[in-house]
PDB file of C-alpha atoms and ligand atoms in Angstrom:
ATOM      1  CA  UNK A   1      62.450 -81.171 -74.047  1.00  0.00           C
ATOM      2  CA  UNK A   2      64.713 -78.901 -76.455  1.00  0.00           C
ATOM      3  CA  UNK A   3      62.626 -77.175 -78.990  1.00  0.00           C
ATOM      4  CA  UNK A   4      62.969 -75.246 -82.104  1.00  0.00           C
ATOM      5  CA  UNK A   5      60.628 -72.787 -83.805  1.00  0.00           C
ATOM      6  CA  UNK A   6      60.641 -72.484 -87.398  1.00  0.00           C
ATOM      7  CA  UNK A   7      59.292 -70.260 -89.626  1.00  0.00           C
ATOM      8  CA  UNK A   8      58.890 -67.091 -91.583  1.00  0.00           C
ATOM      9  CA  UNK A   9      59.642 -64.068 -89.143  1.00  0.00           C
ATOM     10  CA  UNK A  10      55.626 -63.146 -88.343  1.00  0.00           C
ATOM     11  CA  UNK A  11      54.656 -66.552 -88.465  1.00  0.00           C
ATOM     12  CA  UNK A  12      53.899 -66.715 -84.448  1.00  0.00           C
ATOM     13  CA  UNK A  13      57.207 -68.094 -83.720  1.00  0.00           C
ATOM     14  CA  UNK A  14      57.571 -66.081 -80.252  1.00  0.00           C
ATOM     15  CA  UNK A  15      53.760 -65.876 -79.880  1.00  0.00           C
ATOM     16  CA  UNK A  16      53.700 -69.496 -79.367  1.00  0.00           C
ATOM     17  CA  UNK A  17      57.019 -70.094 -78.107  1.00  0.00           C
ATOM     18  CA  UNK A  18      56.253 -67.838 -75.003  1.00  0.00           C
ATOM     19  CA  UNK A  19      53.184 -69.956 -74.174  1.00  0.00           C
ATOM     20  CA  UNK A  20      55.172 -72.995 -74.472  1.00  0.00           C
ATOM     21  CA  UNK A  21      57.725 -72.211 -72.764  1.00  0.00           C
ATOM     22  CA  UNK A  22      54.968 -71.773 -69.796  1.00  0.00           C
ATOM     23  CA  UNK A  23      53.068 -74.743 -69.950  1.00  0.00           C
ATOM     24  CA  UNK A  24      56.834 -76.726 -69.847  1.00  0.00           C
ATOM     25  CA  UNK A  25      58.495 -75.022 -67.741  1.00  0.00           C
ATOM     26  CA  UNK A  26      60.856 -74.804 -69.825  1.00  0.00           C
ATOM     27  CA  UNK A  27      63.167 -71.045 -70.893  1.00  0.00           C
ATOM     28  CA  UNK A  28      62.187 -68.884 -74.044  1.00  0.00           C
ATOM     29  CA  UNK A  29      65.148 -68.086 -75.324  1.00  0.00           C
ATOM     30  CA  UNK A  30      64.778 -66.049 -78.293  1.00  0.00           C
ATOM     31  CA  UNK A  31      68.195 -64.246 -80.532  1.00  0.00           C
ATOM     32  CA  UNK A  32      65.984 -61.448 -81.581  1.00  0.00           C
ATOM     33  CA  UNK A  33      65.288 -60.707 -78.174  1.00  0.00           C
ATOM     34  CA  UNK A  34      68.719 -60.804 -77.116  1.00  0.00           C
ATOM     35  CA  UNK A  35      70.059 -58.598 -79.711  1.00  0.00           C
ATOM     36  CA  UNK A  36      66.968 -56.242 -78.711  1.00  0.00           C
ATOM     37  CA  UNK A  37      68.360 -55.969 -75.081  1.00  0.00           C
ATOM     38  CA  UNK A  38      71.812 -55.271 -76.697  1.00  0.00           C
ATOM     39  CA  UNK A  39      70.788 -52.310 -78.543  1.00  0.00           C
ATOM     40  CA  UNK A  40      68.927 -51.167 -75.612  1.00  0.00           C
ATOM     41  CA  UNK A  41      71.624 -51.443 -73.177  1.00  0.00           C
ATOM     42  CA  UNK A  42      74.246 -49.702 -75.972  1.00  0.00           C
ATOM     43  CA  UNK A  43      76.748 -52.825 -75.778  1.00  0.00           C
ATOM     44  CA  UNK A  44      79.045 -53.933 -78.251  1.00  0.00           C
ATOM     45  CA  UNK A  45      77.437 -56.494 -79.156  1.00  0.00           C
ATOM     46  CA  UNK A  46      73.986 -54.538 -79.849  1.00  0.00           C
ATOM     47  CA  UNK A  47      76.007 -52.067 -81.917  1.00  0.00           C
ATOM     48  CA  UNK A  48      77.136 -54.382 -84.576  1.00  0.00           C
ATOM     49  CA  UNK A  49      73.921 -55.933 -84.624  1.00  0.00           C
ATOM     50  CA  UNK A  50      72.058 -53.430 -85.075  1.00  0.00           C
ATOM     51  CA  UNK A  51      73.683 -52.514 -88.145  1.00  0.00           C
ATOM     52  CA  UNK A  52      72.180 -55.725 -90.035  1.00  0.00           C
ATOM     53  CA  UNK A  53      68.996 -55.875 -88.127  1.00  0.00           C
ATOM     54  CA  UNK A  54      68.004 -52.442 -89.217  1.00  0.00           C
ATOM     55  CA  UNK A  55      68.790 -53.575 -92.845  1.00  0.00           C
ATOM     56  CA  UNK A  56      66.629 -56.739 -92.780  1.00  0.00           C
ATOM     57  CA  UNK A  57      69.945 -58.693 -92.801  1.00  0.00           C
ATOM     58  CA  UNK A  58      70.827 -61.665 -90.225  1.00  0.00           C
ATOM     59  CA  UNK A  59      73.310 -61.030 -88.002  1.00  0.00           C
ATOM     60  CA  UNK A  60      76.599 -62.765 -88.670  1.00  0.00           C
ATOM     61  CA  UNK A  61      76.696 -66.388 -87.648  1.00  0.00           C
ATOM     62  CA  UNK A  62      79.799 -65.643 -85.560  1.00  0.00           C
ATOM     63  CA  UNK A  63      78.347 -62.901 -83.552  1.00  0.00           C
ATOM     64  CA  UNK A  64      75.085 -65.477 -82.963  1.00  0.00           C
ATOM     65  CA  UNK A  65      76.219 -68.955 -82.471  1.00  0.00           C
ATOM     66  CA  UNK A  66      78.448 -68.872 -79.473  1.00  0.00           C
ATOM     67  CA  UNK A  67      75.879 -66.332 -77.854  1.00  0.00           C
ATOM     68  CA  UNK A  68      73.462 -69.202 -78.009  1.00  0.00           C
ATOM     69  CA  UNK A  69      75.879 -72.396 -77.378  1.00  0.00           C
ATOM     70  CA  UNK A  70      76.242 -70.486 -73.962  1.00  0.00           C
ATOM     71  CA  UNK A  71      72.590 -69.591 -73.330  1.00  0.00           C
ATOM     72  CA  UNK A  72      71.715 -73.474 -73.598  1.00  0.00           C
ATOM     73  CA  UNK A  73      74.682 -74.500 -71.276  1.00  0.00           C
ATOM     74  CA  UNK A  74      73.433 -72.299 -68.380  1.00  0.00           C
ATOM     75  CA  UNK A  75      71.590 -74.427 -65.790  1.00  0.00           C
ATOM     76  CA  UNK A  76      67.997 -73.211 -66.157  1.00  0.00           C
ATOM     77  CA  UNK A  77      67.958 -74.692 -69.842  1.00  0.00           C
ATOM     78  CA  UNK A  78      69.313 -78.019 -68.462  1.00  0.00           C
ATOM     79  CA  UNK A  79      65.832 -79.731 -68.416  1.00  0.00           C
ATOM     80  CA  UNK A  80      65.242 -78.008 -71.770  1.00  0.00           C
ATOM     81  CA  UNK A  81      64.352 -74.749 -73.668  1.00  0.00           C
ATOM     82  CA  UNK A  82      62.549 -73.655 -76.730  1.00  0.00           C
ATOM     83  CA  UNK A  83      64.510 -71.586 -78.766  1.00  0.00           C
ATOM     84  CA  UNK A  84      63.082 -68.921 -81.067  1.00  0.00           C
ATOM     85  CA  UNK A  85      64.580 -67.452 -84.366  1.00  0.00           C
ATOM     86  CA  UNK A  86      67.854 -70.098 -83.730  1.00  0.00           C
ATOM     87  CA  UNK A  87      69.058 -71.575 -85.847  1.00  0.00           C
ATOM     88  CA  UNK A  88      68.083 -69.213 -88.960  1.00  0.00           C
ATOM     89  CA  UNK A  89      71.233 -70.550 -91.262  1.00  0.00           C
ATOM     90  CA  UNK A  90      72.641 -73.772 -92.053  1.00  0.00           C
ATOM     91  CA  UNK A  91      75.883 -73.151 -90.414  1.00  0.00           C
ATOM     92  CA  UNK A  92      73.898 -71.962 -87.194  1.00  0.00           C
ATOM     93  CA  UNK A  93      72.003 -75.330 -87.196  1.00  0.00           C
ATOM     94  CA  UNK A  94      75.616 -77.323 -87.742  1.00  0.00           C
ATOM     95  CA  UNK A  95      77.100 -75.367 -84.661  1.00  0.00           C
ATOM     96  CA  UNK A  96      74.092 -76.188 -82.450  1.00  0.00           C
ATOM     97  CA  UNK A  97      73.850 -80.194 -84.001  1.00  0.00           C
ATOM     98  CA  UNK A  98      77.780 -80.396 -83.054  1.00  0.00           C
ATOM     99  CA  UNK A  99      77.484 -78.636 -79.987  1.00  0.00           C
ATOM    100  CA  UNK A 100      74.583 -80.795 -78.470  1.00  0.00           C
ATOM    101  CA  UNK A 101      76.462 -84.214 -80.139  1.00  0.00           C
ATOM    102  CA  UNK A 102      78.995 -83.156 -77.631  1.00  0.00           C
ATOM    103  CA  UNK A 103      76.719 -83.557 -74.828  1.00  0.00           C
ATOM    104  CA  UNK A 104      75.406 -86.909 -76.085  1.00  0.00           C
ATOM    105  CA  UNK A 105      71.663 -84.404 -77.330  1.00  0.00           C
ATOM    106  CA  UNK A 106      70.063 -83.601 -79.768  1.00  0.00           C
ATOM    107  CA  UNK A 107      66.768 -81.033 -80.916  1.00  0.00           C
ATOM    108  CA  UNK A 108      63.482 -83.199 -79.703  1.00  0.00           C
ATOM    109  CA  UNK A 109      61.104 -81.323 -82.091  1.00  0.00           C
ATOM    110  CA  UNK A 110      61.912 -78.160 -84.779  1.00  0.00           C
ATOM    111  CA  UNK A 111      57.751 -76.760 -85.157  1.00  0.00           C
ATOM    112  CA  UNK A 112      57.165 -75.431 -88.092  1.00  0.00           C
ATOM    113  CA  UNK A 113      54.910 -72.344 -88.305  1.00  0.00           C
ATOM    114  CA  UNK A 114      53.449 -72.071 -91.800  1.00  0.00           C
ATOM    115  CA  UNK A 115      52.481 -69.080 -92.796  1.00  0.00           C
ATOM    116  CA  UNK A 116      52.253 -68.062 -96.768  1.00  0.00           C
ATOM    117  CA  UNK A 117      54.048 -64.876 -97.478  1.00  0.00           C
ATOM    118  CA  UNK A 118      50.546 -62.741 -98.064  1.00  0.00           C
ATOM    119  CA  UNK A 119      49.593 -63.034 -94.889  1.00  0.00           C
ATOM    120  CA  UNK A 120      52.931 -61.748 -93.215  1.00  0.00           C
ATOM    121  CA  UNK A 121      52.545 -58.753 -94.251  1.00  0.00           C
ATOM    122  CA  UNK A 122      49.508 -57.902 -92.077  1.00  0.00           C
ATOM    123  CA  UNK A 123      50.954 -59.673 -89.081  1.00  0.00           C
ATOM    124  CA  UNK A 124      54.069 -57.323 -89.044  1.00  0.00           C
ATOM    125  CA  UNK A 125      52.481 -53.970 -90.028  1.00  0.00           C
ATOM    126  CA  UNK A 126      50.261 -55.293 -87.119  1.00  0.00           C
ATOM    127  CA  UNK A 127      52.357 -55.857 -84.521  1.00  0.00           C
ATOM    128  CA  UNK A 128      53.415 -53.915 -81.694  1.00  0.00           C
ATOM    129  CA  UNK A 129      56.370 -54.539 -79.024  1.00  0.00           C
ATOM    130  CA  UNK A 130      56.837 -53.403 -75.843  1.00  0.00           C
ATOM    131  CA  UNK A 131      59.678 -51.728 -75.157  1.00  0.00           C
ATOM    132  CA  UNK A 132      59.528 -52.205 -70.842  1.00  0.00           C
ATOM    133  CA  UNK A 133      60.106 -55.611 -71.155  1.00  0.00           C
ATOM    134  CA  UNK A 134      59.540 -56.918 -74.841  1.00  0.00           C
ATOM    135  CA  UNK A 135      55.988 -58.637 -74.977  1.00  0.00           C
ATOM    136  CA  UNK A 136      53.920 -58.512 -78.312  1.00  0.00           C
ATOM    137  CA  UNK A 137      50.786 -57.731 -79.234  1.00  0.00           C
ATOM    138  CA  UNK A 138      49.072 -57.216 -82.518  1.00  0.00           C
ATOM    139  CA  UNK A 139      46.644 -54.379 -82.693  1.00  0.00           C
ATOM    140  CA  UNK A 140      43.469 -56.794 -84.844  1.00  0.00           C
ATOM    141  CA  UNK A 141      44.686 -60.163 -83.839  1.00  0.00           C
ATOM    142  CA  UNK A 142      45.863 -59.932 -80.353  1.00  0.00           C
ATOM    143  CA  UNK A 143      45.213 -56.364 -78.977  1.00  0.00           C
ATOM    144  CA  UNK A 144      47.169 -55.027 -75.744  1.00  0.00           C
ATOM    145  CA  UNK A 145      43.760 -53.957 -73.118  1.00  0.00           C
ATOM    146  CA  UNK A 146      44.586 -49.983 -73.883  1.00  0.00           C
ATOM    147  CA  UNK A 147      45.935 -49.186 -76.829  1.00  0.00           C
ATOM    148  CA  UNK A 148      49.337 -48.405 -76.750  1.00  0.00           C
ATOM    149  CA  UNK A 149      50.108 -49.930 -73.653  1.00  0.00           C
ATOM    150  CA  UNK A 150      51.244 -53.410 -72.221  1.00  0.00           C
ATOM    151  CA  UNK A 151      48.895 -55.218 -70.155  1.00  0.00           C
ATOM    152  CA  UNK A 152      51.584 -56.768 -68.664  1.00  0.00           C
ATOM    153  CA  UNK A 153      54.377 -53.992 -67.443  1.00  0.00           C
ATOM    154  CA  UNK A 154      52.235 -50.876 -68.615  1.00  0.00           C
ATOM    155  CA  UNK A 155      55.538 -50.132 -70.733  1.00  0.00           C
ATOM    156  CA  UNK A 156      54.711 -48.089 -74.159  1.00  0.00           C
ATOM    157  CA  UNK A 157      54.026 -50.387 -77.517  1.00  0.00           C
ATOM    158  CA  UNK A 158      55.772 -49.393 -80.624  1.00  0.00           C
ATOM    159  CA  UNK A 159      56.270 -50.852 -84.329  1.00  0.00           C
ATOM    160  CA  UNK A 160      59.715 -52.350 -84.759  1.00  0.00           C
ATOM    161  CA  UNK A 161      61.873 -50.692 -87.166  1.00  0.00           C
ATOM    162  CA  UNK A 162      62.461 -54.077 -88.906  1.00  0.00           C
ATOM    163  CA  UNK A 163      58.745 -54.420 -89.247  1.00  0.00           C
ATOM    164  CA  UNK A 164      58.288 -51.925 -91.913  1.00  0.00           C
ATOM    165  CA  UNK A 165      56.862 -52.667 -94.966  1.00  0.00           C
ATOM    166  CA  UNK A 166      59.880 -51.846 -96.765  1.00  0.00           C
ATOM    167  CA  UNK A 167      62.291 -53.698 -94.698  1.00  0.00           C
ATOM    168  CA  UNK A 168      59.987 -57.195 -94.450  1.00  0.00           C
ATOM    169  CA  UNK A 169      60.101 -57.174 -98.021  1.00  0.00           C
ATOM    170  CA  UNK A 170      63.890 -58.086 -97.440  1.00  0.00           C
ATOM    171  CA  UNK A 171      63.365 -60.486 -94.556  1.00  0.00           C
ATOM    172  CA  UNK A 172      60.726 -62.144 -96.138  1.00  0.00           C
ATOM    173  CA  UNK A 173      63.544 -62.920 -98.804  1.00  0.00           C
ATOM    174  CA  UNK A 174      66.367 -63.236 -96.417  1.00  0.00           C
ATOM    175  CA  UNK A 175      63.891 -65.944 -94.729  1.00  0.00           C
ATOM    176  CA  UNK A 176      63.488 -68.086 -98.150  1.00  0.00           C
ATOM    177  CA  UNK A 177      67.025 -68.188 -99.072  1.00  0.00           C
ATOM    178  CA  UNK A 178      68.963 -68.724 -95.577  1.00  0.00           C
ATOM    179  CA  UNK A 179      66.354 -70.296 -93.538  1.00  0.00           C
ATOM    180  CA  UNK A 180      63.722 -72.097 -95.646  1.00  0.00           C
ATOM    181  CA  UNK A 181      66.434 -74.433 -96.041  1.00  0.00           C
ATOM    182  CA  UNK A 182      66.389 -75.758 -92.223  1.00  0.00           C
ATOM    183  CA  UNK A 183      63.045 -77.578 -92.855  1.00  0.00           C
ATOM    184  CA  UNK A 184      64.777 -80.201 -94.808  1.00  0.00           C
ATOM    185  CA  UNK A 185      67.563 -80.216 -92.776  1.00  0.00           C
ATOM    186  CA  UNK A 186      65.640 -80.897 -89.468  1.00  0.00           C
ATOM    187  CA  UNK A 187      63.378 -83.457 -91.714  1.00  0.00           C
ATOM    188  CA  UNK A 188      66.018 -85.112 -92.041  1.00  0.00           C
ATOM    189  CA  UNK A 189      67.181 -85.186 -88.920  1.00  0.00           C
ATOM    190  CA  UNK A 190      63.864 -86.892 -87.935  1.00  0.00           C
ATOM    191  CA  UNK A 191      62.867 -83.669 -85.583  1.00  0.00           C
ATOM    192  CA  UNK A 192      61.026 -82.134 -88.142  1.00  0.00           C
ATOM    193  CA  UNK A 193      56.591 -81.432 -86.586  1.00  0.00           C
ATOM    194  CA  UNK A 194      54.130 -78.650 -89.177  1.00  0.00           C
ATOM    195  CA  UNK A 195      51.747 -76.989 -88.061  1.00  0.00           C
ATOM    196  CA  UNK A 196      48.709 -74.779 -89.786  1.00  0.00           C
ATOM    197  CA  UNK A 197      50.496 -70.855 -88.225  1.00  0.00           C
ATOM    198  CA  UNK A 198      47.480 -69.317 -90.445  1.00  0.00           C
ATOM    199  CA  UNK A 199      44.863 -70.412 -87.717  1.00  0.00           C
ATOM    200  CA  UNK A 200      43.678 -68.706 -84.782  1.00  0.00           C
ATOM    201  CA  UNK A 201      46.913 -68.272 -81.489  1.00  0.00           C
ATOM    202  CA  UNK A 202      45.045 -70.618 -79.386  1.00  0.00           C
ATOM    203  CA  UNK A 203      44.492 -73.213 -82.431  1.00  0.00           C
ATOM    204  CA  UNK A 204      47.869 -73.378 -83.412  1.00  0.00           C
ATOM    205  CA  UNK A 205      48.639 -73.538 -79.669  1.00  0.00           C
ATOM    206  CA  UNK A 206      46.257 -76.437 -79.319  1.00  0.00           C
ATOM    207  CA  UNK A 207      47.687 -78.141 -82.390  1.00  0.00           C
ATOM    208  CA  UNK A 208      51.385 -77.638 -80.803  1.00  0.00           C
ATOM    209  CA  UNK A 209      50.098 -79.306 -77.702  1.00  0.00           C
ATOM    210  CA  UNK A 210      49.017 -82.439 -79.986  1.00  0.00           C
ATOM    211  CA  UNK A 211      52.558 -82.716 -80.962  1.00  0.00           C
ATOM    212  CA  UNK A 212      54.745 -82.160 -77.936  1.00  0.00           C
ATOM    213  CA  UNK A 213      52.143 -84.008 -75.375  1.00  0.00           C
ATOM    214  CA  UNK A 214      50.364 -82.764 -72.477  1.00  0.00           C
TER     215      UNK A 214
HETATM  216  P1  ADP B   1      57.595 -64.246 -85.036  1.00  0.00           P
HETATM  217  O1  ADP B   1      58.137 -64.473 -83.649  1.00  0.00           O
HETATM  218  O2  ADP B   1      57.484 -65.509 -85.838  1.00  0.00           O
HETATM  219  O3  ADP B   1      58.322 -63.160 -85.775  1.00  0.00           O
HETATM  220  P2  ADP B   1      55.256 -63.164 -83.628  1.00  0.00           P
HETATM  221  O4  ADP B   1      54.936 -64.265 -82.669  1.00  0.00           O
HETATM  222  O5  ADP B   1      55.870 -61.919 -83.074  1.00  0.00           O
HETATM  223  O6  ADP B   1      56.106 -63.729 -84.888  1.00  0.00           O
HETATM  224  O7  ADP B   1      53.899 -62.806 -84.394  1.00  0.00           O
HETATM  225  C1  ADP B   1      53.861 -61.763 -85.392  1.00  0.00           C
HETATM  226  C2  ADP B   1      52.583 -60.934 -85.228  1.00  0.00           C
HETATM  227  O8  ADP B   1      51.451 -61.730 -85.580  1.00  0.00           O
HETATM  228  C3  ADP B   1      52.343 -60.467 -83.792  1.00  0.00           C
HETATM  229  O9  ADP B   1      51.759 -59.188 -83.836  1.00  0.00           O
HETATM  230  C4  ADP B   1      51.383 -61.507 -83.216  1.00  0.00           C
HETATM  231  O10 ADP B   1      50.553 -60.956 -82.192  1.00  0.00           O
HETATM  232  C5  ADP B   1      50.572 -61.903 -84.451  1.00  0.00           C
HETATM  233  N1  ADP B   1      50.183 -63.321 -84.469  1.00  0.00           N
HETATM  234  C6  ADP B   1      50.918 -64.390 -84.015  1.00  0.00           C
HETATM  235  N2  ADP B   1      50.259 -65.561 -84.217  1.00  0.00           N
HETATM  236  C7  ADP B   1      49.090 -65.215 -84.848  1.00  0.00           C
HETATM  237  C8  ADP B   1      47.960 -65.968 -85.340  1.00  0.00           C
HETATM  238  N3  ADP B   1      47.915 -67.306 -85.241  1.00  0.00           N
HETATM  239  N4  ADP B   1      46.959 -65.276 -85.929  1.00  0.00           N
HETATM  240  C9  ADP B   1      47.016 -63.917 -86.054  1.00  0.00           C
HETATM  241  N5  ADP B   1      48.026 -63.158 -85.602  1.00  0.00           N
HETATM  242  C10 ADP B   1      49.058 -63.786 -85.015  1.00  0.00           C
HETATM  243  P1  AMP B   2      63.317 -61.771 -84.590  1.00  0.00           P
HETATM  244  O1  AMP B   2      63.022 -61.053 -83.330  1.00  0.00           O
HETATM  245  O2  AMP B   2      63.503 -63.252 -84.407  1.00  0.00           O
HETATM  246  O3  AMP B   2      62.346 -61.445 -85.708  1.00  0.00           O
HETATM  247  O4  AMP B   2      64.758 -61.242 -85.083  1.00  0.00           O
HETATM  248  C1  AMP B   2      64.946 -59.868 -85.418  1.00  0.00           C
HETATM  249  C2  AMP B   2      66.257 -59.722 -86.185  1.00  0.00           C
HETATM  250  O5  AMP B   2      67.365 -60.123 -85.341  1.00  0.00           O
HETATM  251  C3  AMP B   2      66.410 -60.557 -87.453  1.00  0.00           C
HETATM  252  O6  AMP B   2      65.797 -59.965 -88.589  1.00  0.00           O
HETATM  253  C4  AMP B   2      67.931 -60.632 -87.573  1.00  0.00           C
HETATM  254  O7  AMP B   2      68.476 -59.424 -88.076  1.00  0.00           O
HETATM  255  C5  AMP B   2      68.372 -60.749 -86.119  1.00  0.00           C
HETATM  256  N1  AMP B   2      68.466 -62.174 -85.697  1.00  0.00           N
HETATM  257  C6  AMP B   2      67.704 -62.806 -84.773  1.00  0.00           C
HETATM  258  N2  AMP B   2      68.069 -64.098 -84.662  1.00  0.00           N
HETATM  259  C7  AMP B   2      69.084 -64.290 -85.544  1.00  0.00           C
HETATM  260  C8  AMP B   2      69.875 -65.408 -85.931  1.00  0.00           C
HETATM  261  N3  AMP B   2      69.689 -66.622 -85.390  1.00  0.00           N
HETATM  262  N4  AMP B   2      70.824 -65.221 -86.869  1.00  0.00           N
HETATM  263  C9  AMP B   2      71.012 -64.025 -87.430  1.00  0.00           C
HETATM  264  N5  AMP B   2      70.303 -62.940 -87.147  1.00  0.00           N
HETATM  265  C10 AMP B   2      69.346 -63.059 -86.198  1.00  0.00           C
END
């Protein structure tokens, strides 16, 4: 099952991709999180994108799409994968249509998690990462068990740059003109599934379930 995650950045993209990628067996494989371990582990790569990230800016399409047409070609995504903040431009989406059309594939289901503007806000000022090994929490909606710290590694939760009020602002826009666009384009490609992101994790997740099958 190959997957795709739409939506506003805070909509619950990764949220509910993680849990997904769970109950499928299937890999997470999310381009913010890549970039993340970039920065962290000072590579090239991570340099130049931190440059836009910090900004509220996408990453060139160049430094992303090849970075994710080899991700999907390594044999734990060969039964699948749900990818999370790819494609986020129109070119991405026609490098990873042409790249799967080469392999006789195509994207099963592109989820759309709607979220109106207001509420993003909140989410992001919200939300905390971990910065052992990258899960997120939010500190109303989906606290960590002690504050501050991940239940899961016990690694120290802190508020993305990029999640700044000043800087989502810019993403929020970024999001409307570059990536909005993708919901026609996967509509049209007959791929396209909505679902309500303003509803409660395990809601949303249920609703996802609905769509994908059990
Ligand atoms: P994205 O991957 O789309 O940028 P995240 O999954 O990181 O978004 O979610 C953004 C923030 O909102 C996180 O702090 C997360 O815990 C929280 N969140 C995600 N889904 C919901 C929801 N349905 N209701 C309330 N908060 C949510
Ligand atoms: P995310 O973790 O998905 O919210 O992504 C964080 C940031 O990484 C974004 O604001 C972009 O700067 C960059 N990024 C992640 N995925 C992409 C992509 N597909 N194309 C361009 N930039 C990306």
């Amino acid at each position: 099952m190959k997957i795709i995650m739409l939506g506003a950045p805070g909509a619950g993209k990764g949220t509910q991709a993680k849990q997904i990628a769970s109950k499928y067996s299937i890999p997470h494989i999310s381009t913010g999180d890549i970039f993340r371990a970039n920065i962290k582990n000072g590579t090239e790569l991570g340099k130049k994108a931190k440059s836009y990230m910090d900004q509220g800016l996408l990453v060139p399409d160049e430094l992303t799409c090849d970075l994710v047409v080899d991700r999907i070609s390594q044999d734990d995504a060969a039964a699948g994968y749900v990818l999370d903040g790819f494609p986020r431009t129109i070119p991405q989406a026609e490098a990873l249509t042409e790249a799967l059309n080469k392999r006789g594939e195509k994207i099963d289901y592109a989820i759309n998690v709607e979220v109106p503007d207001e509420n993003i806000v909140n989410r992001m000022s919200g939300r905390r990462a971990c910065l052992g090994c990258g899960a997120t929490y939010h500190v109303v909606f989906n606290a960590p068990k002690k504050e501050g710290i991940c239940d899961s590694c016990g690694g120290e939760l802190v508020l993305r740059d990029d999640d700044k009020p000043e800087t989502v602002q810019k993403r929020l826009n970024v999001y409307h003109e570059q990536t909005q666009p993708l919901i026609e384009y996967y509509g049209k490609a007959d791929a396209l599934a909505e679902v309500d992101g303003t509803q409660d994790i395990d809601v949303v997740f249920s609703d996802i379930i609905k769509i994908l099958g059990e």
